[in-house]
C-alpha cells in the first residue's frame, strides 16, 4: 500500500510568517522554575480553543518514495481534529486523518480506492496494548504545542539536564495501565520542545520534536512551525512524519464546513478493533505493515525511522521504573 496522509479570508491571527525573522519567544523565567511555575507557563496554551491552517505541508520521513504533501489542519478542543494532505497536483487522493468526541479515523489510498480505518475512542483506549497504532490523532494536538502539564501527575522532575533543557516525567493513566509522558521544556521561555510517550511495559510508542517557535501575544502562547512526529506500533515499521506550518489562525477555523469533524462516509472501511483482535488476517495492512507480523527489515522498536535524522542538542530520557525514587537528575543521550 502506498501511503499518502477556496481558502477563507479572515482577519485576526492568520498571517504570513517568516520564522527566521521572528523575534525569539519572551523570557518568562529568570531562574530555575519549580513545577507550579512550569505548569503555569506551559498551560498558557489553554487560551487556544481552536487552531487552523491552510498553509501546511506533510513530509512522510519514513517513506522516501512519498512526495511532500500539501495539507490543511483544523482542531477544536477537546478532541476535534482534522488533517487532510494530498499531492498538490492530485487533490483528493491523500491522507484524511480526523477525530471527534466519539471516534477517530484515517483514510488512505489503496490502489484506485480509498480505505477508511476507524475506531471509537472508548474502544481503542481499552485495547491500546493490542492496537495497530499506539496513539490516536488527539495526541497530535499535544505534539503541535497544546500539551498541558498537571503538577499532580508528575512522577519525576523537574530537573535541569546537561543540555540545559528541563525534563519532567508525568503519569498518564489508561484502561490498560499507566503510561509515562516525558516533556523537555525550554528553560527560559517555558514551552515544550520534545515529548516522549512510554507504554506501561516501558516501550517507547511515540515521540515528537517541535522547532521554529513563535510567540503569539494575543494569546500569550508559543507555537511551533515545524513538528516531527514518530510512532512505534507494536508490530510493523515505525511511522515518521514532519508537519510544517507557514501560518496559523488562532481561535478561528479556516473552514465553513459544518461536517468538518465528521467521519467520511467512505464505502471501503476497516474497524481497527477487528485488526487488533488478533493476527488472523494476514492480508490486512496499515501504513504498509502487515498486521500481526514483524519483519527483520523493520527498524528495531524504539529506534529512529527517519532516513536522515535531525540531531538536536537534546537527549533522550533516562530509563525509569515505578519503584525507582523520584527527583534525581535524569541523564540522556543525543536525540534523533
Coordinates of C-alpha atoms in Angstrom, one line a residue:
X1 CA 0.0 0.0 0.0
X2 CA 1.4 3.4 -0.9
X3 CA 0.8 5.9 2.0
X4 CA -0.2 9.4 1.4
X5 CA -1.6 11.0 4.7
X6 CA -11.0 28.2 -1.8
X7 CA -9.1 29.4 1.4
X8 CA -11.3 31.6 3.6
X9 CA -10.0 35.1 4.1
X10 CA -10.1 36.3 7.6
X11 CA -8.7 38.9 9.8
X12 CA -7.2 38.2 13.2
X13 CA -4.3 35.8 13.9
X14 CA -3.7 34.3 10.5
X15 CA -0.8 35.9 8.9
X16 CA 2.3 35.0 6.8
X17 CA 5.3 34.4 8.9
X18 CA 9.0 34.2 8.0
X19 CA 10.0 32.2 11.0
X20 CA 13.7 33.1 10.8
X21 CA 12.8 36.8 11.1
X22 CA 10.5 36.5 14.1
X23 CA 11.9 37.5 17.5
X24 CA 12.5 34.7 20.0
X25 CA 9.7 34.0 22.5
X26 CA 9.9 36.2 25.5
X27 CA 11.7 35.1 28.6
X28 CA 9.4 34.1 31.4
X29 CA 11.9 32.5 33.9
X30 CA 14.8 34.4 35.3
X31 CA 15.8 31.5 37.5
X32 CA 15.1 27.7 37.5
X33 CA 11.3 27.3 37.9
X34 CA 9.5 24.9 40.2
X35 CA 6.8 22.6 38.9
X36 CA 4.0 25.1 39.6
X37 CA 5.7 27.8 37.6
X38 CA 6.4 25.4 34.7
X39 CA 2.7 24.4 34.6
X40 CA 1.6 28.0 34.6
X41 CA 3.9 28.7 31.6
X42 CA 3.0 25.6 29.6
X43 CA -0.7 25.8 30.2
X44 CA -0.9 29.3 28.7
X45 CA -1.9 27.3 25.6
X46 CA -5.3 26.8 27.2
X47 CA -6.2 30.2 25.7
X48 CA -6.2 28.4 22.3
X49 CA -9.6 26.7 21.8
X50 CA -9.3 26.5 18.0
X51 CA -6.3 26.3 15.7
X52 CA -6.4 26.2 11.9
X53 CA -4.1 26.4 8.9
X54 CA -4.5 26.0 5.1
X55 CA -0.7 26.5 4.5
X56 CA 0.8 23.3 5.9
X57 CA 2.9 20.6 4.3
X58 CA 3.4 17.0 5.4
X59 CA 6.6 15.1 4.7
X60 CA 6.5 11.3 5.4
X61 CA 10.0 10.9 6.5
X62 CA 9.9 7.1 7.0
X63 CA 8.9 6.6 3.3
X64 CA 11.2 8.4 0.9
X65 CA 9.1 7.5 -2.1
X66 CA 6.2 9.6 -0.9
X67 CA 6.3 13.2 -2.2
X68 CA 5.8 16.2 0.1
X69 CA 2.1 16.7 0.6
X70 CA 0.1 20.0 0.8
X71 CA -2.1 20.0 3.8
X72 CA -4.7 21.8 5.8
X73 CA -5.3 21.2 9.5
X74 CA -8.1 22.2 11.9
X75 CA -8.5 21.5 15.5
X76 CA -11.0 22.4 18.2
X77 CA -10.6 21.3 21.8
X78 CA -11.0 18.8 23.2
X79 CA -10.9 16.1 20.5
X80 CA -12.0 17.7 17.3
X81 CA -9.1 17.3 14.8
X82 CA -8.8 17.2 11.0
X83 CA -5.7 16.9 8.9
X84 CA -6.1 16.4 5.1
X85 CA -3.0 16.1 3.0
X86 CA -2.6 15.3 -0.7
X87 CA -0.1 15.7 -3.6
X88 CA -0.7 19.3 -4.9
X89 CA -1.5 18.2 -8.5
X90 CA -3.7 15.2 -7.4
X91 CA -6.0 16.8 -4.9
X92 CA -8.3 14.5 -3.0
X93 CA -6.2 11.3 -3.2
X94 CA -4.2 11.6 0.0
X95 CA -4.5 11.3 3.8
X96 CA -7.5 12.2 5.8
X97 CA -6.8 12.0 9.5
X98 CA -9.5 13.0 11.9
X99 CA -11.1 12.8 15.3
X100 CA -14.2 14.0 17.1
X101 CA -15.6 13.4 20.6
X102 CA -16.7 9.9 19.8
X103 CA -14.4 8.4 17.2
X104 CA -11.2 8.8 15.1
X105 CA -10.2 7.7 11.7
X106 CA -7.6 7.8 9.0
X107 CA -8.3 7.4 5.3
X108 CA -5.5 6.4 2.9
X109 CA -5.4 5.4 -0.8
X110 CA -5.2 1.7 -1.6
X111 CA -4.9 1.1 -5.3
X112 CA -7.6 3.0 -7.1
X113 CA -9.8 3.4 -4.0
X114 CA -9.7 5.0 -0.5
X115 CA -9.8 2.8 2.6
X116 CA -11.0 4.3 5.9
X117 CA -9.7 2.8 9.2
X118 CA -11.7 3.8 12.2
X119 CA -12.4 3.2 15.9
X120 CA -14.2 4.8 18.8
X121 CA -12.0 6.5 21.4
X122 CA -13.6 4.3 24.2
X123 CA -12.9 1.0 22.4
X124 CA -9.4 2.0 21.4
X125 CA -8.4 3.2 24.8
X126 CA -9.3 -0.2 26.2
X127 CA -7.2 -2.1 23.7
X128 CA -4.1 0.1 23.3
X129 CA -1.9 -2.8 24.3
X130 CA -3.1 -4.6 21.1
X131 CA -3.8 -1.6 18.9
X132 CA -2.3 -1.2 15.4
X133 CA -1.4 2.5 16.1
X134 CA 0.0 3.4 19.6
X135 CA -1.9 6.7 19.9
X136 CA -5.0 8.3 18.3
X137 CA -5.0 11.6 16.4
X138 CA -5.8 13.6 19.5
X139 CA -2.2 13.0 20.6
X140 CA -1.1 15.2 17.7
X141 CA -2.7 18.2 19.4
X142 CA -0.1 17.8 22.2
X143 CA 2.7 17.5 19.7
X144 CA 1.9 20.7 17.9
X145 CA 2.0 22.8 21.1
X146 CA -1.2 22.2 23.0
X147 CA 0.1 19.8 25.7
X148 CA -0.8 20.5 29.3
X149 CA 1.2 19.9 32.4
X150 CA -0.7 18.9 35.6
X151 CA 1.6 19.1 38.6
X152 CA -0.5 16.4 40.3
X153 CA 0.6 13.8 37.7
X154 CA 4.4 14.5 38.0
X155 CA 6.4 11.4 39.0
X156 CA 9.9 12.8 38.4
X157 CA 11.4 16.2 38.0
X158 CA 11.7 19.0 37.2
X159 CA 15.4 18.6 36.7
X160 CA 17.8 20.6 34.6
X161 CA 19.5 18.4 32.0
X162 CA 23.1 18.7 30.9
X163 CA 21.9 20.2 27.6
X164 CA 20.1 23.0 29.6
X165 CA 16.5 21.8 28.9
X166 CA 14.2 21.0 31.8
X167 CA 12.9 17.4 32.0
X168 CA 9.6 16.4 33.6
X169 CA 8.0 12.9 33.7
X170 CA 4.3 12.5 34.2
X171 CA 1.9 9.6 34.7
X172 CA -0.9 9.1 32.1
X173 CA -3.5 6.6 33.4
X174 CA -5.3 4.4 30.9
X175 CA -7.5 1.4 30.8
X176 CA -4.5 -0.9 30.0
X177 CA -2.2 0.6 32.6
X178 CA -0.2 3.8 33.4
X179 CA 1.7 5.4 30.5
X180 CA 4.5 7.8 31.2
X181 CA 5.0 11.0 29.3
X182 CA 8.3 12.8 29.3
X183 CA 8.5 16.5 28.4
X184 CA 11.6 18.5 27.6
X185 CA 11.0 22.2 28.3
X186 CA 12.8 25.3 27.1
X187 CA 14.2 26.7 30.3
X188 CA 13.8 30.5 29.7
X189 CA 10.6 30.8 27.6
X190 CA 8.8 27.9 29.2
X191 CA 7.5 25.9 26.2
X192 CA 7.7 22.2 25.4
X193 CA 10.2 21.1 22.7
X194 CA 10.1 17.3 23.0
X195 CA 7.6 14.8 24.0
X196 CA 8.1 11.0 24.6
X197 CA 5.3 8.6 25.4
X198 CA 6.0 5.2 27.0
X199 CA 3.6 2.3 27.4
X200 CA 3.0 0.5 30.8
X201 CA 5.7 -2.0 29.8
X202 CA 8.2 0.9 29.3
X203 CA 8.2 0.6 25.4
X204 CA 8.6 3.9 23.6
X205 CA 5.4 4.3 21.5
X206 CA 5.6 7.9 20.3
X207 CA 7.9 10.9 20.3
X208 CA 7.9 14.4 18.8
X209 CA 10.3 17.3 18.4
X210 CA 8.9 20.8 17.8
X211 CA 11.0 23.7 16.5
X212 CA 10.8 27.1 14.9
X213 CA 8.7 28.5 17.7
X214 CA 6.8 31.8 17.5
X215 CA 5.2 33.8 20.3
X216 CA 1.6 34.9 19.7
X217 CA 1.0 37.9 22.1
X218 CA -2.8 37.8 21.6
X219 CA -3.0 34.5 23.4
X220 CA 0.3 34.7 25.3
X221 CA 1.3 31.4 23.8
X222 CA 4.2 29.9 21.9
X223 CA 3.6 27.6 18.9
X224 CA 6.0 25.6 16.7
X225 CA 6.1 26.0 12.9
X226 CA 7.7 22.6 12.5
X227 CA 6.9 19.3 14.3
X228 CA 8.5 15.9 13.7
X229 CA 6.4 13.0 14.9
X230 CA 7.4 9.4 15.2
X231 CA 5.1 6.5 16.1
X232 CA 6.2 3.0 17.0
X233 CA 3.4 0.4 16.5
X234 CA 3.6 -2.9 18.4
X235 CA 4.1 -4.6 15.1
X236 CA 5.4 -3.4 11.7
X237 CA 7.6 -0.4 10.9
X238 CA 7.7 2.9 12.7
X239 CA 6.0 5.9 11.0
X240 CA 7.7 9.2 10.9
X241 CA 6.3 12.4 9.5
X242 CA 7.1 16.1 9.6
X243 CA 4.4 18.8 9.7
X244 CA 5.4 22.3 8.7
X245 CA 3.0 25.2 9.1
X246 CA 3.5 28.6 7.5
X247 CA 0.6 30.4 9.1
X248 CA -1.8 29.8 11.9
X249 CA -5.3 31.1 12.5
X250 CA -5.9 31.1 16.3
X251 CA -9.4 30.8 17.7
X252 CA -11.0 31.0 14.3
X253 CA -11.4 27.9 12.0
X254 CA -10.5 28.4 8.3
X255 CA -13.4 26.3 7.2
X256 CA -17.1 26.8 6.8
X257 CA -17.8 23.1 6.5
X258 CA -20.5 22.0 9.1
X259 CA -19.2 18.5 8.7
X260 CA -15.6 19.4 9.3
X261 CA -15.2 17.0 12.2
X262 CA -17.5 14.2 10.9
X263 CA -16.0 10.9 9.8
X264 CA -16.2 10.4 6.0
X265 CA -18.8 8.1 4.6
X266 CA -16.2 6.0 2.7
X267 CA -17.6 2.7 1.4
X268 CA -14.4 0.7 2.0
X269 CA -13.8 0.8 5.7
X270 CA -12.0 -1.3 8.3
X271 CA -12.7 -1.4 12.0
X272 CA -9.4 -1.1 13.8
X273 CA -10.7 -3.1 16.7
X274 CA -11.1 -6.1 14.3
X275 CA -7.5 -5.8 13.3
X276 CA -6.4 -5.5 16.9
X277 CA -8.3 -8.6 17.9
X278 CA -5.6 -10.9 16.6
X279 CA -3.2 -11.7 13.8
X280 CA -5.6 -14.0 11.9
X281 CA -6.0 -11.7 8.9
X282 CA -2.5 -11.6 7.3
X283 CA -3.8 -9.7 4.3
X284 CA -4.7 -6.6 6.3
X285 CA -2.1 -3.8 6.1
X286 CA -1.9 -0.4 7.8
X287 CA 0.7 2.1 6.6
X288 CA 2.3 -0.7 4.6
X289 CA 2.7 -3.0 7.6
X290 CA 1.1 -6.5 7.7
X291 CA -1.0 -6.7 10.8
X292 CA 0.2 -9.3 13.4
X293 CA 3.6 -9.8 11.8
X294 CA 7.1 -8.4 12.2
X295 CA 9.9 -8.2 9.7
X296 CA 13.7 -8.3 10.2
X297 CA 13.8 -5.4 7.7
X298 CA 12.0 -3.1 10.1
X299 CA 13.9 -0.9 12.5
X300 CA 14.2 -2.2 16.0
X301 CA 11.4 -0.9 18.1
X302 CA 12.3 2.5 19.6
X303 CA 14.9 3.3 17.0
X304 CA 14.7 6.2 14.5
X305 CA 12.6 5.7 11.4
X306 CA 13.9 8.9 9.8
X307 CA 16.2 8.3 6.9
X308 CA 18.2 11.4 7.8
X309 CA 17.6 12.1 11.5
X310 CA 17.9 15.7 12.6
X311 CA 20.2 15.8 15.6
X312 CA 19.5 18.4 18.2
X313 CA 21.2 19.3 21.4
X314 CA 18.6 17.4 23.3
X315 CA 19.0 13.8 24.6
X316 CA 16.5 11.0 25.2
X317 CA 15.0 10.4 28.6
X318 CA 16.8 8.1 31.0
X319 CA 15.3 4.7 32.0
X320 CA 12.7 4.8 34.7
X321 CA 10.9 2.3 36.8
X322 CA 7.9 2.8 39.0
X323 CA 9.9 1.5 42.0
X324 CA 12.7 4.0 41.5
X325 CA 12.8 7.1 43.7
X326 CA 11.7 10.3 42.0
X327 CA 13.6 13.5 41.9
X328 CA 17.2 12.6 41.0
X329 CA 18.8 14.1 37.8
X330 CA 17.7 12.4 34.7
X331 CA 20.6 11.9 32.2
X332 CA 20.2 11.5 28.5
X333 CA 21.9 10.8 25.2
X334 CA 21.6 12.6 21.9
X335 CA 18.1 12.8 20.5
X336 CA 17.4 11.6 16.9

